[in-house]
């Protein structure tokens, strides 16, 4: 059953230095094997030349890779990755055309290609799909240290040889190999970084060593970094529909209706009509939050190559790492929509700003019983990842044979705790220009929520534990043969191959509440108060001093104290069977394609055309609920499994025509897919006995598919610059939505005492592929120019910039009919970098901008936007000696804040500061 989707030939560097600076380690670079990885079809044999530590040369290298690729792509190489200020791999990628990132508390976490959601992007390292330990298919880029990466290519138009899985594109990551360098390399780097809010100094260091020994070569790299970051945020401020009060029983409902009529002149016709009550808005919650995020990350690579001749190479690669993160969050929050509260006085309201949607927003209100909360939250994440691969490249007579065997795996444990104290009392909550605030009201029973520790009663110490195991295996065999047939003179080569992948992801989850000094004891509930615990001011618990969003300080329980005090001896968090899922997926893919060299209207042209056939088998496991004879509920003894399968044929072609010397017209078209989210496939079932409803996963889900084409013109200049413009179009169908898919008849339902209630028909809701489609179109512009072409006085200066503009036909799913762009889709993004370099000095100033976008749709009604955000970063370095270089780098040097709003900036939802970050580094290479 389907739900309906609503529409509303430059030479390449022989050897470049990879900078492995402890935050941006410089692995002195660069080599041709990366090119082979980024363009499986039409691979180029590239001469290796020596250039040391030059940013402009790294840009030329990336341009060469773009020019040589048959399809649309963009690349960065290690000097570019390392020499820019960044805190992880995601931030290193944000300067590429069409690439934006999602930030969490000032740190890049996920990558969006052309603003499509992160799960629309396929990610691989050394041609292996990447395991990261996330619960879904998206990759958590913050676990990877950028210092161990040699190159990244974003492939936007696939060939038949490319692994499927990315509607937005594919991010192809490569690590260094020993024969990338014409001589031995040893690079050491160290760095210290300072965050302006936490005022902590964090160390980084790294090394890379590589050498060749006749036919053999070996390379190792290692990077280790610590990061301490504080974020202050006035946030959590959302719309809440008045139905929260008007549908309540007793005086809560009648008083709310009376106050609306008295203070705002609003007479509610039907308190149960959600379309009416959902257009009367009040503030859900206001929170002042301080976060302290501490990270400890290391990553390492090792590569051994056997290369007895240019016709044969065997490479063994390993990539290991660990990412530990502890985040302390301290909240002082006021929940206006508490289950005990209702309206007391409306001080002001706004009936004009959102009048086109028939909405009235209560902007300043006193409530009878606000739920004031002090929350001490702790999140401890530990992720270990490892990847191993063996690759063979063998030119055997007229054949080029490539083979790959590999494994990528990650294990993640997430330990969460929340100490919760609550005080119910009258108070007044209102919007401010940057967020919201809660202050005492005129009611005599009101409190100063920030200074009333004796009023806050212990509710619970909540814990959650999640474990994710992610394993991926792959085997691939490729053949290529050059063709010289007079019958088909244009045909230059043919390629074909096969790939098999086997993936398994398993997730365990559990939650429990501690409410007393022992298991099953609830003696602390509503008796123990906040002042019974050891308290400290926020400005002391988290380093860095005063709270940034406003002049405010409050006392709270530290997470260290909470863990010591509330986790009794023998405590553990048991896993819950209803939260378990496992998804096994195997994919067999076959492809064939042909490469042509010919003339089109007397112009040199190249064409790649092929088809990829994919067969996917899915087996999903989960527990299903049952009702016992005594009226209690339980779950099946063993997980219930269900199989799914889908087959796809994915054609593609890529064409380049040389219009004149250095000017290329490029066109591409293809069909591609994105596999369903694992949480949607997971065959677990939840039940609502009162609503007579089952909610299932759906292993029969088909992938979301896209037909896409792109055309553009690229001018490659003799000085290494490029001007390029392209227009792209995507038609996306099969988006996943939840829908009623069936009915289970005569389900036995029992009362709590075990007596028979009756037999009922239960509706089954599942994720399905929605009918219909939507289009995403866009324009992408690139300008990379050494400025000495304009004037000799500008020698050493240059710019590197790009701009992406998007449009789409999809309307988001607001049940109130509010026109809403797709979540995560920013209309425009751009990057601009101005750089200068000479033999001993270089400097770069970079600005990165992402337009506003819908972050989520609150309660499926109210779109919540993340504000447009622009960030300025700086990098300066100086060559002290032939072997030693010092660098100074700054992230967010203008100290920009992150903000957001619901529907319009008049109703802000967050105001967040993560501060500046400066680092001083030293690198030595030998």
PDB file of N, CA, C and O in Angstrom, residues 389-437:
ATOM      1  N   UNK A 389      41.680  -3.852   4.012  1.00  0.00           N
ATOM      2  CA  UNK A 389      41.412  -4.156   2.609  1.00  0.00           C
ATOM      3  C   UNK A 389      42.676  -4.622   1.915  1.00  0.00           C
ATOM      4  O   UNK A 389      43.798  -4.256   2.301  1.00  0.00           O
ATOM      5  N   UNK A 390      42.465  -5.423   0.893  1.00  0.00           N
ATOM      6  CA  UNK A 390      43.538  -5.849  -0.002  1.00  0.00           C
ATOM      7  C   UNK A 390      43.097  -5.535  -1.419  1.00  0.00           C
ATOM      8  O   UNK A 390      41.995  -5.910  -1.831  1.00  0.00           O
ATOM      9  N   UNK A 391      43.945  -4.826  -2.165  1.00  0.00           N
ATOM     10  CA  UNK A 391      43.609  -4.460  -3.533  1.00  0.00           C
ATOM     11  C   UNK A 391      44.712  -4.910  -4.473  1.00  0.00           C
ATOM     12  O   UNK A 391      45.907  -4.832  -4.158  1.00  0.00           O
ATOM     13  N   UNK A 392      44.278  -5.379  -5.619  1.00  0.00           N
ATOM     14  CA  UNK A 392      45.181  -5.867  -6.644  1.00  0.00           C
ATOM     15  C   UNK A 392      44.966  -5.071  -7.917  1.00  0.00           C
ATOM     16  O   UNK A 392      43.817  -4.851  -8.328  1.00  0.00           O
ATOM     17  N   UNK A 393      46.061  -4.649  -8.559  1.00  0.00           N
ATOM     18  CA  UNK A 393      45.997  -3.978  -9.863  1.00  0.00           C
ATOM     19  C   UNK A 393      47.025  -4.665 -10.756  1.00  0.00           C
ATOM     20  O   UNK A 393      48.230  -4.576 -10.526  1.00  0.00           O
ATOM     21  N   UNK A 394      46.504  -5.350 -11.782  1.00  0.00           N
ATOM     22  CA  UNK A 394      47.373  -6.207 -12.594  1.00  0.00           C
ATOM     23  C   UNK A 394      47.066  -5.977 -14.068  1.00  0.00           C
ATOM     24  O   UNK A 394      45.931  -6.203 -14.510  1.00  0.00           O
ATOM     25  N   UNK A 395      48.055  -5.487 -14.790  1.00  0.00           N
ATOM     26  CA  UNK A 395      47.922  -5.336 -16.239  1.00  0.00           C
ATOM     27  C   UNK A 395      48.450  -6.603 -16.886  1.00  0.00           C
ATOM     28  O   UNK A 395      49.653  -6.835 -16.981  1.00  0.00           O
ATOM     29  N   UNK A 396      47.531  -7.440 -17.333  1.00  0.00           N
ATOM     30  CA  UNK A 396      47.842  -8.760 -17.835  1.00  0.00           C
ATOM     31  C   UNK A 396      47.561  -8.803 -19.322  1.00  0.00           C
ATOM     32  O   UNK A 396      46.404  -8.830 -19.752  1.00  0.00           O
ATOM     33  N   UNK A 397      48.627  -8.771 -20.106  1.00  0.00           N
ATOM     34  CA  UNK A 397      48.482  -8.689 -21.559  1.00  0.00           C
ATOM     35  C   UNK A 397      47.617  -7.471 -21.915  1.00  0.00           C
ATOM     36  O   UNK A 397      47.969  -6.354 -21.590  1.00  0.00           O
ATOM     37  N   UNK A 398      46.492  -7.697 -22.571  1.00  0.00           N
ATOM     38  CA  UNK A 398      45.630  -6.570 -22.963  1.00  0.00           C
ATOM     39  C   UNK A 398      44.595  -6.225 -21.907  1.00  0.00           C
ATOM     40  O   UNK A 398      43.725  -5.384 -22.148  1.00  0.00           O
ATOM     41  N   UNK A 399      44.664  -6.866 -20.760  1.00  0.00           N
ATOM     42  CA  UNK A 399      43.638  -6.685 -19.739  1.00  0.00           C
ATOM     43  C   UNK A 399      44.191  -5.914 -18.541  1.00  0.00           C
ATOM     44  O   UNK A 399      45.333  -6.107 -18.136  1.00  0.00           O
ATOM     45  N   UNK A 400      43.365  -5.074 -17.986  1.00  0.00           N
ATOM     46  CA  UNK A 400      43.648  -4.416 -16.709  1.00  0.00           C
ATOM     47  C   UNK A 400      42.698  -5.033 -15.685  1.00  0.00           C
ATOM     48  O   UNK A 400      41.487  -4.855 -15.781  1.00  0.00           O
ATOM     49  N   UNK A 401      43.237  -5.771 -14.739  1.00  0.00           N
ATOM     50  CA  UNK A 401      42.430  -6.491 -13.762  1.00  0.00           C
ATOM     51  C   UNK A 401      42.599  -5.838 -12.396  1.00  0.00           C
ATOM     52  O   UNK A 401      43.736  -5.602 -11.947  1.00  0.00           O
ATOM     53  N   UNK A 402      41.476  -5.569 -11.746  1.00  0.00           N
ATOM     54  CA  UNK A 402      41.497  -5.015 -10.402  1.00  0.00           C
ATOM     55  C   UNK A 402      40.650  -5.896  -9.498  1.00  0.00           C
ATOM     56  O   UNK A 402      39.593  -6.391  -9.906  1.00  0.00           O
ATOM     57  N   UNK A 403      41.111  -6.082  -8.280  1.00  0.00           N
ATOM     58  CA  UNK A 403      40.361  -6.881  -7.318  1.00  0.00           C
ATOM     59  C   UNK A 403      40.421  -6.217  -5.948  1.00  0.00           C
ATOM     60  O   UNK A 403      41.410  -5.556  -5.610  1.00  0.00           O
ATOM     61  N   UNK A 404      39.369  -6.407  -5.177  1.00  0.00           N
ATOM     62  CA  UNK A 404      39.269  -5.831  -3.833  1.00  0.00           C
ATOM     63  C   UNK A 404      38.625  -6.828  -2.891  1.00  0.00           C
ATOM     64  O   UNK A 404      37.607  -7.442  -3.229  1.00  0.00           O
ATOM     65  N   UNK A 405      39.204  -6.997  -1.723  1.00  0.00           N
ATOM     66  CA  UNK A 405      38.581  -7.697  -0.608  1.00  0.00           C
ATOM     67  C   UNK A 405      38.685  -6.778   0.602  1.00  0.00           C
ATOM     68  O   UNK A 405      39.769  -6.227   0.871  1.00  0.00           O
ATOM     69  N   UNK A 406      37.587  -6.588   1.324  1.00  0.00           N
ATOM     70  CA  UNK A 406      37.669  -5.649   2.436  1.00  0.00           C
ATOM     71  C   UNK A 406      36.624  -5.843   3.491  1.00  0.00           C
ATOM     72  O   UNK A 406      35.589  -6.505   3.289  1.00  0.00           O
ATOM     73  N   UNK A 407      36.902  -5.247   4.638  1.00  0.00           N
ATOM     74  CA  UNK A 407      35.987  -5.251   5.792  1.00  0.00           C
ATOM     75  C   UNK A 407      36.016  -3.892   6.455  1.00  0.00           C
ATOM     76  O   UNK A 407      37.085  -3.284   6.620  1.00  0.00           O
ATOM     77  N   UNK A 408      34.855  -3.401   6.819  1.00  0.00           N
ATOM     78  CA  UNK A 408      34.735  -2.152   7.580  1.00  0.00           C
ATOM     79  C   UNK A 408      33.782  -2.400   8.736  1.00  0.00           C
ATOM     80  O   UNK A 408      32.677  -2.932   8.536  1.00  0.00           O
ATOM     81  N   UNK A 409      34.191  -2.053   9.939  1.00  0.00           N
ATOM     82  CA  UNK A 409      33.345  -2.311  11.105  1.00  0.00           C
ATOM     83  C   UNK A 409      33.447  -1.221  12.144  1.00  0.00           C
ATOM     84  O   UNK A 409      34.445  -0.503  12.237  1.00  0.00           O
ATOM     85  N   UNK A 410      32.385  -1.076  12.914  1.00  0.00           N
ATOM     86  CA  UNK A 410      32.355  -0.094  14.004  1.00  0.00           C
ATOM     87  C   UNK A 410      31.469  -0.610  15.114  1.00  0.00           C
ATOM     88  O   UNK A 410      30.437  -1.251  14.860  1.00  0.00           O
ATOM     89  N   UNK A 411      31.862  -0.338  16.331  1.00  0.00           N
ATOM     90  CA  UNK A 411      31.054  -0.656  17.516  1.00  0.00           C
ATOM     91  C   UNK A 411      30.925   0.607  18.345  1.00  0.00           C
ATOM     92  O   UNK A 411      31.921   1.261  18.666  1.00  0.00           O
ATOM     93  N   UNK A 412      29.698   0.928  18.675  1.00  0.00           N
ATOM     94  CA  UNK A 412      29.436   2.156  19.432  1.00  0.00           C
ATOM     95  C   UNK A 412      28.603   1.849  20.666  1.00  0.00           C
ATOM     96  O   UNK A 412      27.619   1.105  20.602  1.00  0.00           O
ATOM     97  N   UNK A 413      29.015   2.429  21.776  1.00  0.00           N
ATOM     98  CA  UNK A 413      28.244   2.355  23.018  1.00  0.00           C
ATOM     99  C   UNK A 413      27.896   3.767  23.453  1.00  0.00           C
ATOM    100  O   UNK A 413      28.780   4.632  23.513  1.00  0.00           O
ATOM    101  N   UNK A 414      26.626   3.992  23.728  1.00  0.00           N
ATOM    102  CA  UNK A 414      26.152   5.300  24.178  1.00  0.00           C
ATOM    103  C   UNK A 414      25.495   5.139  25.542  1.00  0.00           C
ATOM    104  O   UNK A 414      24.509   4.410  25.685  1.00  0.00           O
ATOM    105  N   UNK A 415      26.056   5.800  26.530  1.00  0.00           N
ATOM    106  CA  UNK A 415      25.563   5.727  27.914  1.00  0.00           C
ATOM    107  C   UNK A 415      25.014   7.106  28.277  1.00  0.00           C
ATOM    108  O   UNK A 415      25.742   8.098  28.283  1.00  0.00           O
ATOM    109  N   UNK A 416      23.721   7.158  28.583  1.00  0.00           N
ATOM    110  CA  UNK A 416      23.057   8.437  28.855  1.00  0.00           C
ATOM    111  C   UNK A 416      22.448   8.423  30.249  1.00  0.00           C
ATOM    112  O   UNK A 416      21.910   7.408  30.700  1.00  0.00           O
ATOM    113  N   UNK A 417      22.527   9.558  30.932  1.00  0.00           N
ATOM    114  CA  UNK A 417      21.894   9.697  32.243  1.00  0.00           C
ATOM    115  C   UNK A 417      21.311  11.090  32.379  1.00  0.00           C
ATOM    116  O   UNK A 417      21.834  12.057  31.822  1.00  0.00           O
ATOM    117  N   UNK A 418      20.218  11.186  33.139  1.00  0.00           N
ATOM    118  CA  UNK A 418      19.544  12.468  33.355  1.00  0.00           C
ATOM    119  C   UNK A 418      19.018  12.516  34.784  1.00  0.00           C
ATOM    120  O   UNK A 418      18.110  11.758  35.152  1.00  0.00           O
ATOM    121  N   UNK A 419      19.590  13.394  35.595  1.00  0.00           N
ATOM    122  CA  UNK A 419      19.109  13.633  36.951  1.00  0.00           C
ATOM    123  C   UNK A 419      18.079  14.746  36.908  1.00  0.00           C
ATOM    124  O   UNK A 419      18.376  15.860  36.481  1.00  0.00           O
ATOM    125  N   UNK A 420      16.865  14.446  37.369  1.00  0.00           N
ATOM    126  CA  UNK A 420      15.745  15.358  37.185  1.00  0.00           C
ATOM    127  C   UNK A 420      15.131  15.768  38.516  1.00  0.00           C
ATOM    128  O   UNK A 420      14.686  14.920  39.287  1.00  0.00           O
ATOM    129  N   UNK A 421      15.123  17.076  38.787  1.00  0.00           N
ATOM    130  CA  UNK A 421      14.402  17.673  39.921  1.00  0.00           C
ATOM    131  C   UNK A 421      13.355  18.628  39.377  1.00  0.00           C
ATOM    132  O   UNK A 421      13.619  19.362  38.419  1.00  0.00           O
ATOM    133  N   UNK A 422      12.175  18.635  40.005  1.00  0.00           N
ATOM    134  CA  UNK A 422      11.036  19.386  39.475  1.00  0.00           C
ATOM    135  C   UNK A 422      10.387  20.220  40.576  1.00  0.00           C
ATOM    136  O   UNK A 422      10.244  19.766  41.723  1.00  0.00           O
ATOM    137  N   UNK A 423       9.968  21.425  40.205  1.00  0.00           N
ATOM    138  CA  UNK A 423       9.185  22.282  41.107  1.00  0.00           C
ATOM    139  C   UNK A 423       7.990  22.831  40.343  1.00  0.00           C
ATOM    140  O   UNK A 423       8.162  23.482  39.305  1.00  0.00           O
ATOM    141  N   UNK A 424       6.778  22.578  40.838  1.00  0.00           N
ATOM    142  CA  UNK A 424       5.574  23.131  40.223  1.00  0.00           C
ATOM    143  C   UNK A 424       5.190  24.414  40.954  1.00  0.00           C
ATOM    144  O   UNK A 424       5.032  24.422  42.179  1.00  0.00           O
ATOM    145  N   UNK A 425       5.032  25.492  40.196  1.00  0.00           N
ATOM    146  CA  UNK A 425       4.662  26.773  40.801  1.00  0.00           C
ATOM    147  C   UNK A 425       4.219  27.720  39.698  1.00  0.00           C
ATOM    148  O   UNK A 425       4.601  27.558  38.534  1.00  0.00           O
ATOM    149  N   UNK A 426       3.409  28.733  40.036  1.00  0.00           N
ATOM    150  CA  UNK A 426       3.045  29.749  39.034  1.00  0.00           C
ATOM    151  C   UNK A 426       4.285  30.513  38.586  1.00  0.00           C
ATOM    152  O   UNK A 426       5.194  30.773  39.377  1.00  0.00           O
ATOM    153  N   UNK A 427       4.324  30.869  37.311  1.00  0.00           N
ATOM    154  CA  UNK A 427       5.397  31.714  36.797  1.00  0.00           C
ATOM    155  C   UNK A 427       4.972  32.294  35.460  1.00  0.00           C
ATOM    156  O   UNK A 427       3.924  31.955  34.915  1.00  0.00           O
ATOM    157  N   UNK A 428       5.794  33.163  34.935  1.00  0.00           N
ATOM    158  CA  UNK A 428       5.491  33.904  33.716  1.00  0.00           C
ATOM    159  C   UNK A 428       6.577  33.631  32.672  1.00  0.00           C
ATOM    160  O   UNK A 428       7.768  33.785  32.952  1.00  0.00           O
ATOM    161  N   UNK A 429       6.143  33.222  31.465  1.00  0.00           N
ATOM    162  CA  UNK A 429       7.078  32.898  30.387  1.00  0.00           C
ATOM    163  C   UNK A 429       6.758  33.740  29.171  1.00  0.00           C
ATOM    164  O   UNK A 429       5.595  33.922  28.815  1.00  0.00           O
ATOM    165  N   UNK A 430       7.807  34.231  28.502  1.00  0.00           N
ATOM    166  CA  UNK A 430       7.591  35.118  27.362  1.00  0.00           C
ATOM    167  C   UNK A 430       8.757  35.020  26.385  1.00  0.00           C
ATOM    168  O   UNK A 430       9.860  34.603  26.741  1.00  0.00           O
ATOM    169  N   UNK A 431       8.457  35.392  25.150  1.00  0.00           N
ATOM    170  CA  UNK A 431       9.512  35.481  24.141  1.00  0.00           C
ATOM    171  C   UNK A 431      10.376  36.710  24.378  1.00  0.00           C
ATOM    172  O   UNK A 431       9.890  37.746  24.862  1.00  0.00           O
ATOM    173  N   UNK A 432      11.647  36.591  24.026  1.00  0.00           N
ATOM    174  CA  UNK A 432      12.548  37.742  23.987  1.00  0.00           C
ATOM    175  C   UNK A 432      13.035  37.885  22.551  1.00  0.00           C
ATOM    176  O   UNK A 432      12.662  37.108  21.679  1.00  0.00           O
ATOM    177  N   UNK A 433      13.872  38.852  22.298  1.00  0.00           N
ATOM    178  CA  UNK A 433      14.353  39.063  20.929  1.00  0.00           C
ATOM    179  C   UNK A 433      15.254  37.925  20.462  1.00  0.00           C
ATOM    180  O   UNK A 433      15.417  37.711  19.263  1.00  0.00           O
ATOM    181  N   UNK A 434      15.833  37.179  21.396  1.00  0.00           N
ATOM    182  CA  UNK A 434      16.761  36.110  21.022  1.00  0.00           C
ATOM    183  C   UNK A 434      16.318  34.728  21.493  1.00  0.00           C
ATOM    184  O   UNK A 434      17.004  33.748  21.217  1.00  0.00           O
ATOM    185  N   UNK A 435      15.211  34.625  22.182  1.00  0.00           N
ATOM    186  CA  UNK A 435      14.770  33.321  22.670  1.00  0.00           C
ATOM    187  C   UNK A 435      13.576  33.435  23.587  1.00  0.00           C
ATOM    188  O   UNK A 435      12.498  33.858  23.182  1.00  0.00           O
ATOM    189  N   UNK A 436      13.760  33.060  24.838  1.00  0.00           N
ATOM    190  CA  UNK A 436      12.673  33.139  25.801  1.00  0.00           C
ATOM    191  C   UNK A 436      13.203  33.237  27.206  1.00  0.00           C
ATOM    192  O   UNK A 436      14.390  33.022  27.461  1.00  0.00           O
ATOM    193  N   UNK A 437      12.297  33.575  28.126  1.00  0.00           N
ATOM    194  CA  UNK A 437      12.679  33.658  29.535  1.00  0.00           C
ATOM    195  C   UNK A 437      11.477  33.355  30.419  1.00  0.00           C
ATOM    196  O   UNK A 437      10.323  33.541  30.019  1.00  0.00           O
TER     197      UNK A 437
END
